[in-house]
Amino acid sequence: MVMVTIFSSAVMVTKFSSAMRTILYLVFVRILYPVSALPYSSPQAPNYLPGYPDEWAFTTRQQAEAATKVDYKEVMKDVVKLMTNSRDFWPADNGNYGPLFIRLTWHNTGSYRTSDGRGGADGARQRFEPERSWADNTNLDKARALLWPIKQKYGQGLSWGDLFVLAGNAAFESMGGPYFGFCGGRIDADDGSESVQLGPSPEQEVLMPCKVAGKCQEPLGANAIGLIYVNPEGHMGIPDPVATARHVREVFARMDMNDSETVALMGGGHSFGGTHGACPAGAGPSPREDPVNPWPGLCGSGKGYDAFTSGFEFAFTTHPTTFDVEYFNNLINFDWEVHVGPGGRFQWKPILSEGMDSPTAPTNDGRYPSRYVGALTSDIALTKDEAYKKLVELYASDQQLFNRAWSHAWYKLTTRDMGPRTRCSNDDAPPPQWFQYPLPDPPARLANFEEVKQKLEEVLDDDTGEAIGMFTRLAWQCSSTFRSTDYLGGCNGARIRFSPQKDWAVNINVVSAIDTLEPIKEEFGESLSWADLIILAGNTALEKAGGKSLKFCGGRTDATEGKGSEHLHPKISGKFSDSLVQLKDSMVQLKDSIAILSLTQREFAALNGAGYSVGDLRDCDGLFCRRNSFQTAVANYERPYSTTSNLSNIFFLTLLSERWDKYTIPDTGKQMYKARGKDQLMLPTDFLFLLDPELLAIVQDFAADNDLFLSVVASAWTKLSNVDRFKGPTGNVCD
């Protein structure tokens, strides 16, 4: 039976192709062949949010409705029964599968990263490629197989994602660990397409390349593709605890864990079980390499005492099925020396005084000797960093303090990708935690929104046309922070008023729109939130410009600070690099960013076209800007220009009717495209619509049918405005 360290495997070295080869692959394979023909592919958008094709929405709503009938406490009881029922195909260490289930939970949730919100247990994508064949997930197929009878018992109402988390929770609680709570409602994905960007894949090589395994940088989560965090043998396989401590801190920070959370998680995870590397032969082929008999184990029987998972071989403590602080005491009380274990990896053992017996853990099987207690380089690293060492000493001396630190860090680890508390399906989920960035309750009495709209219309009627661009851009910039990957962002809370959002270069001059709206906000007072005012101002401006009537759903509230926006900077701002090595908003990046926004490519194209025709007029950045406003003369009022704001398909007509050349704005150096022989400009991301066959087809549809364009603008605008109004895992208060 296997219990592997939090950092459960040595580095899986991946040799990447050149950037040119990757680009050619993406262009000639991804574009010329349907995505269904590929081993795994990235769809236009995630399939677990409202607003997607009917069959997807129906499936996810069915899952969410069925989940309300599942008693999660009963599920945990079933897991506890299973934990001590050892099976011959994969015998339980010490007669208890608890440590294995903890590793399963950890490696599902620990893939989360803050850079783009990807990873985590929501979707349960560890069942699919590429995650199921990661080196760090060796033999977790056995854990999933053990849980199948429970999944079968509860059916569709119990998602694999929820079951993976509940299994770890049940294991901890049954072995004496503290239990903080559970947030249910994970919706299982149909495939691993949303893990493609985690790697290894051609998309990952373009979007976030890692030239040297072990030195991967953000936006990647781990420092090597196929690991959950760092190489436990030491950075780059070198058993140097000092260097490893630096990388532990850096990599844990990529999933928003601070020092106390990091040490608590490592200590809690290593209260149990041990590592497995019985011989140097290894685990055998991965599921990708041999789906019939994956990871058979090449040491003896390949299971039990002969198991190979990470290549390390030892127990973490002398009581591998008891939650306590022995792990921390061992780190403090022993001096440690490095050696090469039977699996051929660097690991650590206590330095024993003369006559002292080495600490051991029982194997619960008389045929095999007890297992020696040891440590990984990543464990020893906690004693070589001053801040980490103080926490090790603190937790070693105070079990209750450690219990609290551990339970809160574990809840954060398992819940970080679930978004706000309002998405939890169970009423007994813990109250909103700081990492869920809770918002105050909406106003007890809402403003009369028809009266607010009348005030906005008065501003627009008295204006020369500039307010339409200001209001639509403000609403777009506020809403387009949303991420469908971890359900953060959106305009609810109106955090665009605070740092860091208000300081982003792409939000230059949005304060002018806020200042223009200030008198209306003051008039209606607390009954009108800034978030509602910003969205309603955008709606009213679009309608004034000739758009279709927009349904407004009020009841938003305002945040009191900007926390939660640190990683939400828009990935699409109109720029891209021609460099094959450092691509920004390339075709791959563009489509990836559209998917994160929760929009289809058609919806995004429509909104981009709206920004072109009615966007802001000067001191502007981003997609909701008139493209000619980027000329310095226009920005500085040095020549007359049109302030007419008519929402139409002019973007698509112009894009198709002209020939475009690269152009650099003389005074600013901004890279754009210029119509040959004319003073018409396009952003580089606009130009990409001509290069991709799927986007070009959309351009042609909208160019041929203005009413179709206006209809999609209305539906896409409303969808993005309301997408963060959660009511359970799949519901929306505006539905």
XYZ file of N, CA and C in Angstrom, residues 521-655:
405
model
N -24.747 58.191 -7.792
C -24.528 57.333 -6.626
C -24.903 58.075 -5.342
N -24.505 59.321 -5.233
C -24.814 60.095 -4.033
C -26.314 60.311 -3.879
N -26.999 60.521 -4.990
C -28.439 60.779 -4.937
C -29.204 59.575 -4.384
N -28.810 58.367 -4.781
C -29.548 57.170 -4.367
C -28.955 56.518 -3.120
N -27.781 56.936 -2.725
C -27.211 56.491 -1.459
C -26.976 54.996 -1.359
N -27.206 54.469 -0.173
C -26.889 53.072 0.099
C -27.776 52.094 -0.651
N -28.913 52.549 -1.157
C -29.807 51.644 -1.881
C -29.254 51.272 -3.255
N -28.248 51.998 -3.712
C -27.659 51.743 -5.026
C -26.181 51.425 -4.853
N -25.815 50.200 -5.136
C -24.401 49.829 -5.050
C -23.661 50.332 -6.279
N -22.369 50.553 -6.103
C -21.541 50.927 -7.248
C -21.572 49.836 -8.314
N -21.581 48.588 -7.893
C -21.581 47.486 -8.857
C -22.824 47.529 -9.733
N -23.996 47.737 -9.116
C -25.227 47.849 -9.908
C -25.194 49.077 -10.803
N -24.684 50.178 -10.289
C -24.640 51.411 -11.074
C -23.729 51.256 -12.288
N -22.594 50.620 -12.113
C -21.654 50.446 -13.228
C -22.273 49.583 -14.321
N -22.906 48.460 -13.940
C -23.519 47.584 -14.937
C -24.694 48.275 -15.618
N -25.534 48.938 -14.838
C -26.695 49.615 -15.416
C -26.260 50.759 -16.334
N -25.173 51.453 -15.986
C -24.651 52.513 -16.854
C -24.194 51.927 -18.191
N -23.517 50.771 -18.145
C -23.098 50.126 -19.387
C -24.283 49.691 -20.217
N -25.284 49.102 -19.572
C -26.499 48.691 -20.288
C -27.168 49.877 -20.970
N -27.350 50.940 -20.200
C -28.048 52.123 -20.721
C -27.279 52.730 -21.890
N -25.968 52.766 -21.793
C -25.152 53.319 -22.868
C -25.252 52.466 -24.127
N -25.220 51.156 -23.985
C -25.347 50.289 -25.161
C -26.705 50.477 -25.836
N -27.764 50.571 -25.042
C -29.094 50.792 -25.614
C -29.151 52.148 -26.312
N -28.569 53.174 -25.694
C -28.534 54.514 -26.279
C -27.803 54.506 -27.617
N -26.795 53.631 -27.754
C -26.005 53.563 -28.983
C -26.694 52.762 -30.076
N -27.868 52.217 -29.780
C -28.593 51.470 -30.809
C -28.644 49.983 -30.565
N -28.194 49.559 -29.394
C -28.244 48.139 -29.071
C -29.634 47.696 -28.689
N -29.827 46.394 -28.643
C -31.120 45.838 -28.264
C -31.363 46.047 -26.774
N -32.623 45.961 -26.372
C -32.988 46.165 -24.973
C -32.314 45.105 -24.109
N -31.765 45.535 -22.994
C -31.017 44.649 -22.116
C -31.754 44.464 -20.796
N -31.857 43.224 -20.360
C -32.490 42.930 -19.084
C -31.482 43.162 -17.969
N -31.880 43.952 -16.974
C -30.988 44.262 -15.860
C -31.400 43.473 -14.627
N -30.429 42.870 -13.990
C -30.653 42.104 -12.756
C -29.891 42.791 -11.630
N -30.595 43.477 -10.746
C -29.962 44.219 -9.675
C -29.735 43.372 -8.441
N -29.127 43.979 -7.436
C -28.880 43.302 -6.179
C -27.424 43.008 -5.903
N -26.544 43.635 -6.674
C -25.108 43.470 -6.398
C -24.737 44.262 -5.149
N -23.549 44.021 -4.691
C -23.069 44.710 -3.503
C -21.658 45.217 -3.758
N -21.122 45.970 -2.813
C -19.811 46.585 -3.006
C -18.795 46.052 -2.006
N -17.635 45.697 -2.517
C -16.521 45.322 -1.658
C -15.998 46.563 -0.945
N -15.301 46.348 0.149
C -14.717 47.462 0.892
C -13.232 47.621 0.611
N -12.678 46.695 -0.194
C -11.275 46.764 -0.565
C -11.074 45.945 -1.836
N -9.860 45.991 -2.366
C -9.594 45.338 -3.645
C -8.987 43.960 -3.564
N -8.898 43.378 -2.364
C -8.292 42.057 -2.242
C -9.059 41.031 -3.061
N -8.311 40.108 -3.647
C -8.901 39.094 -4.502
C -8.683 39.363 -5.976
N -8.127 40.537 -6.290
C -7.912 40.912 -7.688
C -6.468 40.744 -8.145
N -5.614 40.286 -7.246
C -4.176 40.304 -7.521
C -3.801 39.531 -8.785
N -4.547 38.491 -9.108
C -4.184 37.643 -10.248
C -5.199 37.734 -11.386
N -6.020 38.780 -11.384
C -7.113 38.864 -12.349
C -6.865 39.858 -13.465
N -5.654 40.320 -13.620
C -5.354 41.283 -14.678
C -5.769 40.709 -16.027
N -6.493 41.491 -16.844
C -6.963 40.977 -18.138
C -5.814 40.453 -19.000
N -6.021 39.276 -19.568
C -4.995 38.692 -20.425
C -5.126 39.161 -21.864
N -6.266 39.743 -22.209
C -6.471 40.260 -23.562
C -6.612 41.767 -23.473
N -5.615 42.475 -23.934
C -5.674 43.937 -23.912
C -5.418 44.529 -25.288
N -5.323 43.663 -26.295
C -5.099 44.145 -27.653
C -3.690 43.970 -28.141
N -2.751 43.603 -27.261
C -1.348 43.498 -27.635
C -0.991 42.048 -27.934
N 0.067 41.863 -28.684
C 0.710 40.563 -28.789
C 2.086 40.777 -29.373
N 2.940 39.773 -29.211
C 4.321 39.859 -29.683
C 4.494 38.983 -30.907
N 5.279 39.448 -31.853
C 5.578 38.643 -33.029
C 6.672 37.624 -32.752
N 7.258 37.676 -31.576
C 8.324 36.756 -31.237
C 7.791 35.339 -31.101
N 8.507 34.383 -31.669
C 8.094 32.987 -31.553
C 8.398 32.436 -30.170
N 9.256 33.101 -29.440
C 9.656 32.601 -28.132
C 8.770 33.187 -27.036
N 8.444 34.471 -27.127
C 7.691 35.127 -26.069
C 6.362 35.641 -26.620
N 5.484 34.728 -26.902
C 4.163 35.092 -27.399
C 3.296 35.608 -26.259
N 2.551 36.674 -26.500
C 1.610 37.188 -25.509
C 0.206 36.818 -25.956
N -0.448 37.748 -26.644
C -1.812 37.478 -27.083
C -1.803 36.867 -28.476
N -1.158 35.751 -28.609
C -1.155 35.003 -29.855
C -2.507 34.334 -30.024
N -2.664 33.579 -31.104
C -3.925 32.892 -31.318
C -4.247 31.957 -30.163
N -3.245 31.229 -29.701
C -3.471 30.292 -28.605
C -3.839 31.042 -27.334
N -3.114 32.117 -27.035
C -3.400 32.908 -25.846
C -4.779 33.545 -25.937
N -5.137 34.026 -27.132
C -6.433 34.663 -27.316
C -7.556 33.685 -27.001
N -7.481 32.496 -27.578
C -8.558 31.525 -27.366
C -8.574 31.017 -25.927
N -7.413 30.872 -25.341
C -7.344 30.457 -23.942
C -7.989 31.502 -23.048
N -7.715 32.759 -23.312
C -8.267 33.839 -22.496
C -9.771 33.959 -22.674
N -10.250 33.726 -23.880
C -11.697 33.739 -24.115
C -12.373 32.666 -23.282
N -11.764 31.484 -23.252
C -12.344 30.385 -22.479
C -12.392 30.721 -20.993
N -11.331 31.313 -20.465
C -11.302 31.674 -19.048
C -12.394 32.687 -18.717
N -12.724 33.553 -19.671
C -13.763 34.562 -19.460
C -15.163 33.978 -19.375
N -15.309 32.702 -19.705
C -16.603 32.012 -19.756
C -17.390 32.359 -21.010
N -16.738 32.930 -22.001
C -17.399 33.296 -23.248
C -17.065 32.299 -24.345
N -17.988 32.148 -25.286
C -17.668 31.428 -26.506
C -16.913 32.386 -27.429
N -16.299 31.851 -28.456
C -15.572 32.706 -29.399
C -16.530 33.670 -30.102
N -17.736 33.230 -30.397
C -18.721 34.103 -31.043
C -19.121 35.245 -30.117
N -19.329 34.921 -28.848
C -19.707 35.962 -27.890
C -18.588 36.981 -27.716
N -17.352 36.491 -27.618
C -16.239 37.419 -27.460
C -16.080 38.297 -28.692
N -16.229 37.709 -29.878
C -16.098 38.491 -31.104
C -17.123 39.619 -31.139
N -18.340 39.319 -30.713
C -19.381 40.344 -30.709
C -19.035 41.476 -29.755
N -18.571 41.135 -28.561
C -18.232 42.176 -27.594
C -17.009 42.968 -28.037
N -16.051 42.308 -28.680
C -14.903 43.026 -29.221
C -15.354 44.013 -30.297
N -16.288 43.578 -31.134
C -16.830 44.485 -32.147
C -17.584 45.649 -31.546
N -18.276 45.407 -30.428
C -18.970 46.497 -29.740
C -17.970 47.506 -29.196
N -16.876 47.019 -28.616
C -15.855 47.934 -28.106
C -15.253 48.788 -29.198
N -15.118 48.220 -30.390
C -14.575 48.968 -31.524
C -15.500 50.110 -31.924
N -16.807 49.849 -31.935
C -17.730 50.844 -32.476
C -18.212 51.869 -31.462
N -18.265 51.502 -30.165
C -18.796 52.461 -29.188
C -17.876 52.627 -27.981
N -16.634 52.193 -28.076
C -15.732 52.274 -26.941
C -15.302 53.687 -26.605
N -14.452 53.804 -25.605
C -13.988 55.104 -25.119
C -13.182 55.817 -26.199
N -13.107 57.140 -26.072
C -12.571 57.960 -27.153
C -11.145 58.437 -26.947
N -10.679 58.538 -25.719
C -9.342 59.072 -25.491
C -8.814 58.596 -24.133
N -7.484 58.717 -23.959
C -6.839 58.242 -22.729
C -7.329 56.837 -22.402
N -7.202 55.943 -23.357
C -7.854 54.652 -23.273
C -6.856 53.527 -23.500
N -7.165 52.371 -22.947
C -6.403 51.164 -23.230
C -7.367 49.990 -23.146
N -7.051 48.911 -23.855
C -7.904 47.739 -23.833
C -8.795 47.654 -25.049
N -9.772 46.769 -24.994
C -10.601 46.455 -26.159
C -11.759 47.417 -26.344
N -12.246 48.052 -25.283
C -13.361 48.983 -25.423
C -12.831 50.403 -25.618
N -12.042 50.544 -26.672
C -11.484 51.830 -27.090
C -11.685 51.972 -28.596
N -12.047 53.186 -29.040
C -12.027 53.430 -30.488
C -10.583 53.292 -30.949
N -10.361 52.519 -31.970
C -8.988 52.194 -32.343
C -8.188 53.427 -32.755
N -8.809 54.371 -33.416
C -8.070 55.573 -33.813
C -7.754 56.487 -32.639
N -8.347 56.212 -31.473
C -8.034 57.023 -30.298
C -6.604 56.800 -29.832
N -5.965 55.736 -30.319
C -4.590 55.475 -29.908
C -3.592 56.389 -30.623
N -4.042 57.080 -31.650
C -3.185 58.093 -32.255
C -2.983 59.213 -31.247
N -1.752 59.617 -31.050
C -1.440 60.615 -30.024
C -2.184 61.918 -30.248
N -2.325 62.330 -31.487
C -2.998 63.597 -31.776
C -4.449 63.558 -31.323
N -5.109 62.430 -31.575
C -6.495 62.311 -31.158
C -6.597 62.296 -29.637
N -5.690 61.567 -29.026
C -5.728 61.461 -27.572
C -5.546 62.812 -26.908
N -4.814 63.694 -27.574
C -4.526 64.996 -26.978
C -5.395 66.118 -27.541
N -6.496 65.755 -28.212
C -7.464 66.743 -28.704
C -6.861 67.697 -29.743
N -5.897 67.281 -30.543
C -5.239 68.214 -31.448
C -5.909 68.312 -32.812
N -6.942 67.468 -33.045
C -7.655 67.596 -34.303
C -9.087 67.142 -34.077
N -10.016 67.580 -34.876
C -11.396 67.150 -34.688
C -11.546 65.672 -35.017
N -12.460 65.023 -34.333
C -12.747 63.619 -34.596
C -14.209 63.383 -34.258
N -14.745 62.309 -34.800
C -16.158 62.019 -34.621
C -16.406 61.439 -33.239
N -17.463 61.930 -32.588
C -17.878 61.342 -31.314
C -19.160 60.541 -31.489
N -19.528 60.288 -32.747
C -20.723 59.492 -33.005
C -20.554 58.105 -32.421
N -21.571 57.634 -31.709
C -21.502 56.325 -31.083
C -22.709 55.505 -31.524
N -22.528 54.745 -32.590
C -23.581 53.880 -33.092
C -23.101 52.438 -33.033
N -23.809 51.622 -32.268
C -23.450 50.218 -32.167
C -23.847 49.502 -33.451
N -22.857 48.995 -34.166
C -23.128 48.319 -35.435
C -22.011 47.331 -35.722
N -22.134 46.631 -36.835
C -21.149 45.630 -37.250
C -20.006 46.236 -38.051
N -19.747 47.528 -37.866
C -18.717 48.222 -38.640
C -17.335 47.596 -38.457
N -17.044 47.054 -37.298
C -15.743 46.417 -37.060
C -15.502 45.287 -38.049
N -16.488 44.463 -38.236
C -16.329 43.293 -39.091
C -16.283 43.689 -40.567
N -17.106 44.676 -40.935
C -17.077 45.160 -42.315
C -15.726 45.780 -42.643
N -15.208 46.580 -41.719
C -13.914 47.234 -41.942
C -12.788 46.214 -41.994
N -12.829 45.263 -41.108
C -11.780 44.251 -41.047
C -11.684 43.482 -42.361
